[in-house]
Amino acid sequence: DAGSSVEEMEFNWDEYLEDTGATAAPHGSFKHVDTSLQNGFAPGMKLEVAVKSDQNTYWVATIITTCGQLLLLRYDGYGEDRKADFWCDILTADLHPIGWCQQNKKVLKVPEGIKDKIPDQEEFLQRVLKGACSAPANLLEGLHRGKNPLDLIAPGSRLELQNIRDSLEAWIVSVVENVGGRLRLRYEGLEDLDKFDQWLFYLDPFLHQVGWAAQHGYSLQPPLAIRSLRSEADWQEILKKVKEEEEESSVPTDLFKDKPVIGVHSFSEGMKLEAVDPMAPFVISPATVLKVYDDRYFMIEIDDLRPERVPSQRYVCHLNSAGIFPVQWSLKNGLHLSSPPGYPGQDFDWADYLKQCGAEAAPQSCFPALTADHGFKENMKLEAVNPVDPEEVCIATVTKLKDSYLWLQLEGSKKPVPECIVSVESMNIFPVGWCETNGYQLRPPRKAIVNKQKKIAVVQPEKQVLSSRTVHDGLKIQELNSSDSVVINGKYCCPKIYFNHRCFSGPYLNKGRIAELPQSVGPGNCVLVLKEVLTLLINAAYKPSRVLRELQLDEEAAWHGHGETLKAKYKGKSYRATVEVVRTADRVADFCRKTCIKLECCPNLFGPQMVLDKCSENCSVLTKTKYTHYYGKRKNKRIGRPPGGHSNMEVAMKKPNKRRKRRKHFFVHKKKRSSTSVDNTPAGSPQGSGAEEEDDQDESELSHSLAQDRDKRKRKLRTFSFSDDENKPPSPKDIKMEVAEKLQLDSNPLEWSVADVVRFLKSTDCAPLARIFLDQEIDGQALLLLTLPTVQECMDLKLGPAIKLCHHIERVKLAFYQQFAN
């Protein structure tokens, strides 16, 4: 059914971690991801900035901290005095690299506030600029201004990729896709042929800027795998064309400044070692240094003793290549070493093998020291690339750790994959939530999908009449698929439930959406059919969360049926609640009627009776403005959440809908948000994805803090209040009012004490976290420097609460910039 297909596509990390009892690997353990999120500016860099009091003059300033496209600067000469620090927006401020004034004949002049501290301007500038690091010119001027460096690797950009399988030669590749720094690369000259595409992280040591090969004395040659697809003349023509277009497709040099530096190795030809083939990293095998190219690169071949050797597994390595170990490493670590194919004995022995081959083992000194200081632990979860199909990113579980290597079990891959051996520094592993952040499809776990498929109910399409045989077959299939142990017989078999869309739909349900529902659901197991019916109704509401609350089971009410968890989505959030559903067929009609009355719609809107022409309730005379006549007067016209019976409602963040947006909403800590993208909604408001058809006029209910919610839940009253206004779609005027509401601060957060920070937090939906801030003595200055990884690791928070907290910190930063920075 339609509902289930949507469910299958969904995967929620928070729920999954809760269900499996596992923890996520810490964000700080993925150094390559941290690097990719930097904005190119770093504290300590210097630049030339226009002096506010005299716009025609400039002075040298140092970057104190960065926040997205905002820089906190201090003019040189103020020393440790923070009072004159000021924020600048890279996109609008008059900022330039060191030396710009001299080149453009502009005046460098000491600002008024520090004139008396700098008697000799020339001598002072010589002193402070000696060995200073200037802010990158390309990030301050032209098209790249204010952009994250990573965004500069756009589709169509060209790079050089070394042919690690057969030689050191390189060939030009063009970027087809950039997913958070993970690049899909296509060899130049293959146009639309994607069979040979490579997926690499942009910091991969074998990926370089165009011009690298010529600069380091390597030739440009297509890999052997594709060389035969074109003639030599064609390849040379392609190369000529690339050189002509070099400027248009080049990538800034600064982008590769954080690439790992390749060290000098001491391997020599013929040496034996243990290795993991990066293309099939499932076993550790004996290997040989086949060729040494120079002091940086050498080639390794996985040993194969068979006479009719299949194409050999050989690849280029460097000193820091992952998966190369000294002889006996696996034995010392209690790991299995796979014998070379064609090895005569059953048990592999290194001493015999070295004697038999007449070879020497590579000494321990050839290998870099392995570290165990990485933050990963057994059973931690992360996201990892499937080595068999690099396009897939799967959920991975750490099953074993040895030194700086992880054994990962991948879940949800299209074809089963054995445990993978991966270095902790691999650029093919990512933190929990990375795919969602970058708008990439994470392969969901297979088990979750199976469970979703089990719980099905037969949905009949509009005006479709089934033969009795088809119904019988459907019931048999459902009986086999049902996760309940109940036998499908007359007592537990629910009849067809009809949606009578001509009946009065009440204040909560959208008549147009009701009309689009299938004609009927069922027959089948009572619980499954009714659960499907309620899910369809919730999704047909103006405000699904409100309907879910109306249906929710009261804690103190007597249970007569079966508790089922239902979900609703509204304004970018997911809601879950337990709803009572009857189990036996004799109670279905009464259940449907009572549910209709709860939703203040016609009692015949859905149920086992099909309304043909005229409803027995004569509900056609009712309109939205007259429905009070049908149900009696309101007891009190208070807008907001009904006070009682909602203690089991859970709220969870939903994935943002748009690809670009996803990246902005997550990893708040990594300075990716621009001043315009910082959220300005009041504390506790939902962060909508902007894709809902209906928003609601009344935001009060969702913008109450959780602390107020708890107080309300304690008052277990069954008096419900409704308002017609509360359930109609909003007018544009109301939406504008909501967006315009910003955080207004009474005092400068840089001067807040610990008590002030605690007071602020208690006014938000993060009030329970205030105690941590008190214990950790976090004042205003520390608050403004907090980032998502710091919050998660130092405060030991789950992802959801950590993101919520960082949302409030971002709001304070924005308010500070708008109110006090000048």
PDB file of N, CA, C and O in Angstrom, residues 149-196:
ATOM      1  N   PRO A 149      34.797  26.470   0.840  1.00  0.00           N
ATOM      2  CA  PRO A 149      35.720  25.995  -0.199  1.00  0.00           C
ATOM      3  C   PRO A 149      35.238  24.726  -0.898  1.00  0.00           C
ATOM      4  O   PRO A 149      35.428  24.548  -2.097  1.00  0.00           O
ATOM      5  N   LEU A 150      34.572  23.862  -0.130  1.00  0.00           N
ATOM      6  CA  LEU A 150      34.119  22.591  -0.690  1.00  0.00           C
ATOM      7  C   LEU A 150      33.134  22.783  -1.840  1.00  0.00           C
ATOM      8  O   LEU A 150      33.100  22.010  -2.790  1.00  0.00           O
ATOM      9  N   ASP A 151      32.320  23.862  -1.747  1.00  0.00           N
ATOM     10  CA  ASP A 151      31.328  24.126  -2.793  1.00  0.00           C
ATOM     11  C   ASP A 151      31.985  24.528  -4.115  1.00  0.00           C
ATOM     12  O   ASP A 151      31.325  24.589  -5.151  1.00  0.00           O
ATOM     13  N   LEU A 152      33.288  24.823  -4.078  1.00  0.00           N
ATOM     14  CA  LEU A 152      33.977  25.252  -5.295  1.00  0.00           C
ATOM     15  C   LEU A 152      34.304  24.060  -6.209  1.00  0.00           C
ATOM     16  O   LEU A 152      34.654  24.235  -7.361  1.00  0.00           O
ATOM     17  N   ILE A 153      34.203  22.828  -5.655  1.00  0.00           N
ATOM     18  CA  ILE A 153      34.402  21.653  -6.522  1.00  0.00           C
ATOM     19  C   ILE A 153      33.042  21.341  -7.135  1.00  0.00           C
ATOM     20  O   ILE A 153      32.319  20.469  -6.673  1.00  0.00           O
ATOM     21  N   ALA A 154      32.688  22.084  -8.137  1.00  0.00           N
ATOM     22  CA  ALA A 154      31.365  21.941  -8.754  1.00  0.00           C
ATOM     23  C   ALA A 154      31.416  20.886  -9.856  1.00  0.00           C
ATOM     24  O   ALA A 154      32.493  20.581 -10.377  1.00  0.00           O
ATOM     25  N   PRO A 155      30.248  20.312 -10.221  1.00  0.00           N
ATOM     26  CA  PRO A 155      30.239  19.393 -11.377  1.00  0.00           C
ATOM     27  C   PRO A 155      30.849  20.079 -12.595  1.00  0.00           C
ATOM     28  O   PRO A 155      30.578  21.245 -12.867  1.00  0.00           O
ATOM     29  N   GLY A 156      31.727  19.346 -13.288  1.00  0.00           N
ATOM     30  CA  GLY A 156      32.425  19.935 -14.439  1.00  0.00           C
ATOM     31  C   GLY A 156      33.855  20.328 -14.100  1.00  0.00           C
ATOM     32  O   GLY A 156      34.678  20.504 -14.996  1.00  0.00           O
ATOM     33  N   SER A 157      34.158  20.475 -12.785  1.00  0.00           N
ATOM     34  CA  SER A 157      35.549  20.777 -12.384  1.00  0.00           C
ATOM     35  C   SER A 157      36.437  19.602 -12.773  1.00  0.00           C
ATOM     36  O   SER A 157      35.996  18.454 -12.774  1.00  0.00           O
ATOM     37  N   ARG A 158      37.706  19.906 -13.076  1.00  0.00           N
ATOM     38  CA  ARG A 158      38.623  18.833 -13.483  1.00  0.00           C
ATOM     39  C   ARG A 158      39.753  18.653 -12.472  1.00  0.00           C
ATOM     40  O   ARG A 158      40.249  19.628 -11.897  1.00  0.00           O
ATOM     41  N   LEU A 159      40.175  17.395 -12.296  1.00  0.00           N
ATOM     42  CA  LEU A 159      41.273  17.045 -11.388  1.00  0.00           C
ATOM     43  C   LEU A 159      42.119  15.972 -12.073  1.00  0.00           C
ATOM     44  O   LEU A 159      41.748  15.476 -13.141  1.00  0.00           O
ATOM     45  N   GLU A 160      43.230  15.614 -11.442  1.00  0.00           N
ATOM     46  CA  GLU A 160      44.054  14.518 -11.948  1.00  0.00           C
ATOM     47  C   GLU A 160      44.020  13.379 -10.947  1.00  0.00           C
ATOM     48  O   GLU A 160      44.143  13.605  -9.738  1.00  0.00           O
ATOM     49  N   LEU A 161      43.841  12.157 -11.459  1.00  0.00           N
ATOM     50  CA  LEU A 161      43.761  10.977 -10.592  1.00  0.00           C
ATOM     51  C   LEU A 161      44.840   9.977 -10.997  1.00  0.00           C
ATOM     52  O   LEU A 161      44.957   9.618 -12.170  1.00  0.00           O
ATOM     53  N   GLN A 162      45.632   9.554 -10.001  1.00  0.00           N
ATOM     54  CA  GLN A 162      46.675   8.559 -10.285  1.00  0.00           C
ATOM     55  C   GLN A 162      46.040   7.191 -10.530  1.00  0.00           C
ATOM     56  O   GLN A 162      45.051   6.830  -9.889  1.00  0.00           O
ATOM     57  N   ASN A 163      46.645   6.425 -11.460  1.00  0.00           N
ATOM     58  CA  ASN A 163      46.130   5.090 -11.788  1.00  0.00           C
ATOM     59  C   ASN A 163      46.715   4.084 -10.809  1.00  0.00           C
ATOM     60  O   ASN A 163      47.740   3.479 -11.076  1.00  0.00           O
ATOM     61  N   ILE A 164      46.072   3.897  -9.677  1.00  0.00           N
ATOM     62  CA  ILE A 164      46.704   3.107  -8.608  1.00  0.00           C
ATOM     63  C   ILE A 164      46.728   1.614  -8.895  1.00  0.00           C
ATOM     64  O   ILE A 164      47.407   0.871  -8.218  1.00  0.00           O
ATOM     65  N   ARG A 165      46.004   1.147  -9.911  1.00  0.00           N
ATOM     66  CA  ARG A 165      45.974  -0.288 -10.182  1.00  0.00           C
ATOM     67  C   ARG A 165      47.126  -0.758 -11.061  1.00  0.00           C
ATOM     68  O   ARG A 165      47.561  -1.898 -10.973  1.00  0.00           O
ATOM     69  N   ASP A 166      47.615   0.106 -11.965  1.00  0.00           N
ATOM     70  CA  ASP A 166      48.614  -0.415 -12.898  1.00  0.00           C
ATOM     71  C   ASP A 166      49.899   0.391 -12.998  1.00  0.00           C
ATOM     72  O   ASP A 166      50.891  -0.098 -13.484  1.00  0.00           O
ATOM     73  N   SER A 167      49.890   1.662 -12.599  1.00  0.00           N
ATOM     74  CA  SER A 167      51.127   2.434 -12.700  1.00  0.00           C
ATOM     75  C   SER A 167      50.947   3.731 -11.933  1.00  0.00           C
ATOM     76  O   SER A 167      49.897   3.966 -11.362  1.00  0.00           O
ATOM     77  N   LEU A 168      51.978   4.563 -11.982  1.00  0.00           N
ATOM     78  CA  LEU A 168      51.868   5.853 -11.282  1.00  0.00           C
ATOM     79  C   LEU A 168      51.332   6.955 -12.177  1.00  0.00           C
ATOM     80  O   LEU A 168      51.146   8.063 -11.732  1.00  0.00           O
ATOM     81  N   GLU A 169      51.138   6.644 -13.465  1.00  0.00           N
ATOM     82  CA  GLU A 169      50.656   7.686 -14.367  1.00  0.00           C
ATOM     83  C   GLU A 169      49.298   8.194 -13.900  1.00  0.00           C
ATOM     84  O   GLU A 169      48.562   7.491 -13.217  1.00  0.00           O
ATOM     85  N   ALA A 170      48.977   9.414 -14.303  1.00  0.00           N
ATOM     86  CA  ALA A 170      47.688  10.003 -13.911  1.00  0.00           C
ATOM     87  C   ALA A 170      46.866  10.277 -15.164  1.00  0.00           C
ATOM     88  O   ALA A 170      47.385  10.257 -16.282  1.00  0.00           O
ATOM     89  N   TRP A 171      45.551  10.525 -14.958  1.00  0.00           N
ATOM     90  CA  TRP A 171      44.692  10.931 -16.072  1.00  0.00           C
ATOM     91  C   TRP A 171      43.673  11.934 -15.546  1.00  0.00           C
ATOM     92  O   TRP A 171      43.363  11.960 -14.345  1.00  0.00           O
ATOM     93  N   ILE A 172      43.189  12.757 -16.458  1.00  0.00           N
ATOM     94  CA  ILE A 172      42.224  13.795 -16.072  1.00  0.00           C
ATOM     95  C   ILE A 172      40.864  13.167 -15.764  1.00  0.00           C
ATOM     96  O   ILE A 172      40.398  12.294 -16.502  1.00  0.00           O
ATOM     97  N   VAL A 173      40.253  13.616 -14.666  1.00  0.00           N
ATOM     98  CA  VAL A 173      38.881  13.200 -14.343  1.00  0.00           C
ATOM     99  C   VAL A 173      38.026  14.458 -14.175  1.00  0.00           C
ATOM    100  O   VAL A 173      38.534  15.504 -13.766  1.00  0.00           O
ATOM    101  N   SER A 174      36.746  14.349 -14.517  1.00  0.00           N
ATOM    102  CA  SER A 174      35.859  15.490 -14.271  1.00  0.00           C
ATOM    103  C   SER A 174      34.862  15.112 -13.182  1.00  0.00           C
ATOM    104  O   SER A 174      34.465  13.943 -13.061  1.00  0.00           O
ATOM    105  N   VAL A 175      34.472  16.091 -12.384  1.00  0.00           N
ATOM    106  CA  VAL A 175      33.556  15.859 -11.264  1.00  0.00           C
ATOM    107  C   VAL A 175      32.131  15.765 -11.811  1.00  0.00           C
ATOM    108  O   VAL A 175      31.646  16.673 -12.470  1.00  0.00           O
ATOM    109  N   VAL A 176      31.469  14.630 -11.536  1.00  0.00           N
ATOM    110  CA  VAL A 176      30.075  14.440 -11.965  1.00  0.00           C
ATOM    111  C   VAL A 176      29.150  14.888 -10.836  1.00  0.00           C
ATOM    112  O   VAL A 176      28.107  15.478 -11.057  1.00  0.00           O
ATOM    113  N   GLU A 177      29.576  14.614  -9.600  1.00  0.00           N
ATOM    114  CA  GLU A 177      28.727  14.901  -8.434  1.00  0.00           C
ATOM    115  C   GLU A 177      29.635  15.184  -7.239  1.00  0.00           C
ATOM    116  O   GLU A 177      30.694  14.573  -7.104  1.00  0.00           O
ATOM    117  N   ASN A 178      29.220  16.104  -6.381  1.00  0.00           N
ATOM    118  CA  ASN A 178      29.958  16.390  -5.147  1.00  0.00           C
ATOM    119  C   ASN A 178      28.988  16.237  -3.979  1.00  0.00           C
ATOM    120  O   ASN A 178      28.100  17.047  -3.789  1.00  0.00           O
ATOM    121  N   VAL A 179      29.143  15.165  -3.211  1.00  0.00           N
ATOM    122  CA  VAL A 179      28.270  14.913  -2.062  1.00  0.00           C
ATOM    123  C   VAL A 179      29.083  15.143  -0.800  1.00  0.00           C
ATOM    124  O   VAL A 179      29.802  14.262  -0.338  1.00  0.00           O
ATOM    125  N   GLY A 180      29.020  16.356  -0.261  1.00  0.00           N
ATOM    126  CA  GLY A 180      29.737  16.671   0.976  1.00  0.00           C
ATOM    127  C   GLY A 180      31.223  16.415   0.915  1.00  0.00           C
ATOM    128  O   GLY A 180      31.846  16.064   1.922  1.00  0.00           O
ATOM    129  N   GLY A 181      31.818  16.560  -0.293  1.00  0.00           N
ATOM    130  CA  GLY A 181      33.263  16.322  -0.438  1.00  0.00           C
ATOM    131  C   GLY A 181      33.574  14.960  -1.013  1.00  0.00           C
ATOM    132  O   GLY A 181      34.694  14.678  -1.427  1.00  0.00           O
ATOM    133  N   ARG A 182      32.572  14.080  -1.050  1.00  0.00           N
ATOM    134  CA  ARG A 182      32.747  12.765  -1.682  1.00  0.00           C
ATOM    135  C   ARG A 182      32.397  12.933  -3.155  1.00  0.00           C
ATOM    136  O   ARG A 182      31.274  13.282  -3.497  1.00  0.00           O
ATOM    137  N   LEU A 183      33.404  12.721  -4.023  1.00  0.00           N
ATOM    138  CA  LEU A 183      33.249  13.073  -5.435  1.00  0.00           C
ATOM    139  C   LEU A 183      33.031  11.843  -6.311  1.00  0.00           C
ATOM    140  O   LEU A 183      33.716  10.825  -6.152  1.00  0.00           O
ATOM    141  N   ARG A 184      32.059  11.989  -7.209  1.00  0.00           N
ATOM    142  CA  ARG A 184      31.912  10.972  -8.259  1.00  0.00           C
ATOM    143  C   ARG A 184      32.697  11.487  -9.459  1.00  0.00           C
ATOM    144  O   ARG A 184      32.414  12.574  -9.975  1.00  0.00           O
ATOM    145  N   LEU A 185      33.707  10.730  -9.878  1.00  0.00           N
ATOM    146  CA  LEU A 185      34.642  11.192 -10.913  1.00  0.00           C
ATOM    147  C   LEU A 185      34.523  10.337 -12.166  1.00  0.00           C
ATOM    148  O   LEU A 185      34.379   9.111 -12.078  1.00  0.00           O
ATOM    149  N   ARG A 186      34.588  10.995 -13.319  1.00  0.00           N
ATOM    150  CA  ARG A 186      34.540  10.274 -14.596  1.00  0.00           C
ATOM    151  C   ARG A 186      35.783  10.612 -15.410  1.00  0.00           C
ATOM    152  O   ARG A 186      36.144  11.779 -15.530  1.00  0.00           O
ATOM    153  N   TYR A 187      36.427   9.574 -15.931  1.00  0.00           N
ATOM    154  CA  TYR A 187      37.630   9.795 -16.739  1.00  0.00           C
ATOM    155  C   TYR A 187      37.294  10.637 -17.959  1.00  0.00           C
ATOM    156  O   TYR A 187      36.280  10.399 -18.632  1.00  0.00           O
ATOM    157  N   GLU A 188      38.115  11.637 -18.216  1.00  0.00           N
ATOM    158  CA  GLU A 188      37.911  12.531 -19.360  1.00  0.00           C
ATOM    159  C   GLU A 188      37.984  11.712 -20.646  1.00  0.00           C
ATOM    160  O   GLU A 188      38.889  10.898 -20.824  1.00  0.00           O
ATOM    161  N   GLY A 189      37.001  11.923 -21.519  1.00  0.00           N
ATOM    162  CA  GLY A 189      36.960  11.188 -22.780  1.00  0.00           C
ATOM    163  C   GLY A 189      35.908  10.102 -22.799  1.00  0.00           C
ATOM    164  O   GLY A 189      35.630   9.514 -23.841  1.00  0.00           O
ATOM    165  N   LEU A 190      35.295   9.815 -21.613  1.00  0.00           N
ATOM    166  CA  LEU A 190      34.280   8.750 -21.568  1.00  0.00           C
ATOM    167  C   LEU A 190      32.857   9.297 -21.676  1.00  0.00           C
ATOM    168  O   LEU A 190      31.889   8.530 -21.663  1.00  0.00           O
ATOM    169  N   GLU A 191      32.700  10.623 -21.753  1.00  0.00           N
ATOM    170  CA  GLU A 191      31.394  11.289 -21.872  1.00  0.00           C
ATOM    171  C   GLU A 191      30.351  10.680 -20.926  1.00  0.00           C
ATOM    172  O   GLU A 191      30.475  10.809 -19.732  1.00  0.00           O
ATOM    173  N   ASP A 192      29.346   9.959 -21.494  1.00  0.00           N
ATOM    174  CA  ASP A 192      28.242   9.448 -20.669  1.00  0.00           C
ATOM    175  C   ASP A 192      28.459   8.026 -20.184  1.00  0.00           C
ATOM    176  O   ASP A 192      27.554   7.427 -19.591  1.00  0.00           O
ATOM    177  N   LEU A 193      29.625   7.470 -20.436  1.00  0.00           N
ATOM    178  CA  LEU A 193      29.886   6.088 -19.999  1.00  0.00           C
ATOM    179  C   LEU A 193      30.253   6.095 -18.511  1.00  0.00           C
ATOM    180  O   LEU A 193      31.338   6.531 -18.133  1.00  0.00           O
ATOM    181  N   ASP A 194      29.316   5.609 -17.665  1.00  0.00           N
ATOM    182  CA  ASP A 194      29.558   5.700 -16.216  1.00  0.00           C
ATOM    183  C   ASP A 194      30.122   4.416 -15.606  1.00  0.00           C
ATOM    184  O   ASP A 194      30.340   4.327 -14.404  1.00  0.00           O
ATOM    185  N   LYS A 195      30.375   3.418 -16.432  1.00  0.00           N
ATOM    186  CA  LYS A 195      30.841   2.109 -15.952  1.00  0.00           C
ATOM    187  C   LYS A 195      32.163   2.214 -15.182  1.00  0.00           C
ATOM    188  O   LYS A 195      32.428   1.441 -14.270  1.00  0.00           O
ATOM    189  N   PHE A 196      33.025   3.169 -15.572  1.00  0.00           N
ATOM    190  CA  PHE A 196      34.356   3.274 -14.950  1.00  0.00           C
ATOM    191  C   PHE A 196      34.431   4.421 -13.930  1.00  0.00           C
ATOM    192  O   PHE A 196      35.514   4.822 -13.532  1.00  0.00           O
TER     193      PHE A 196
END
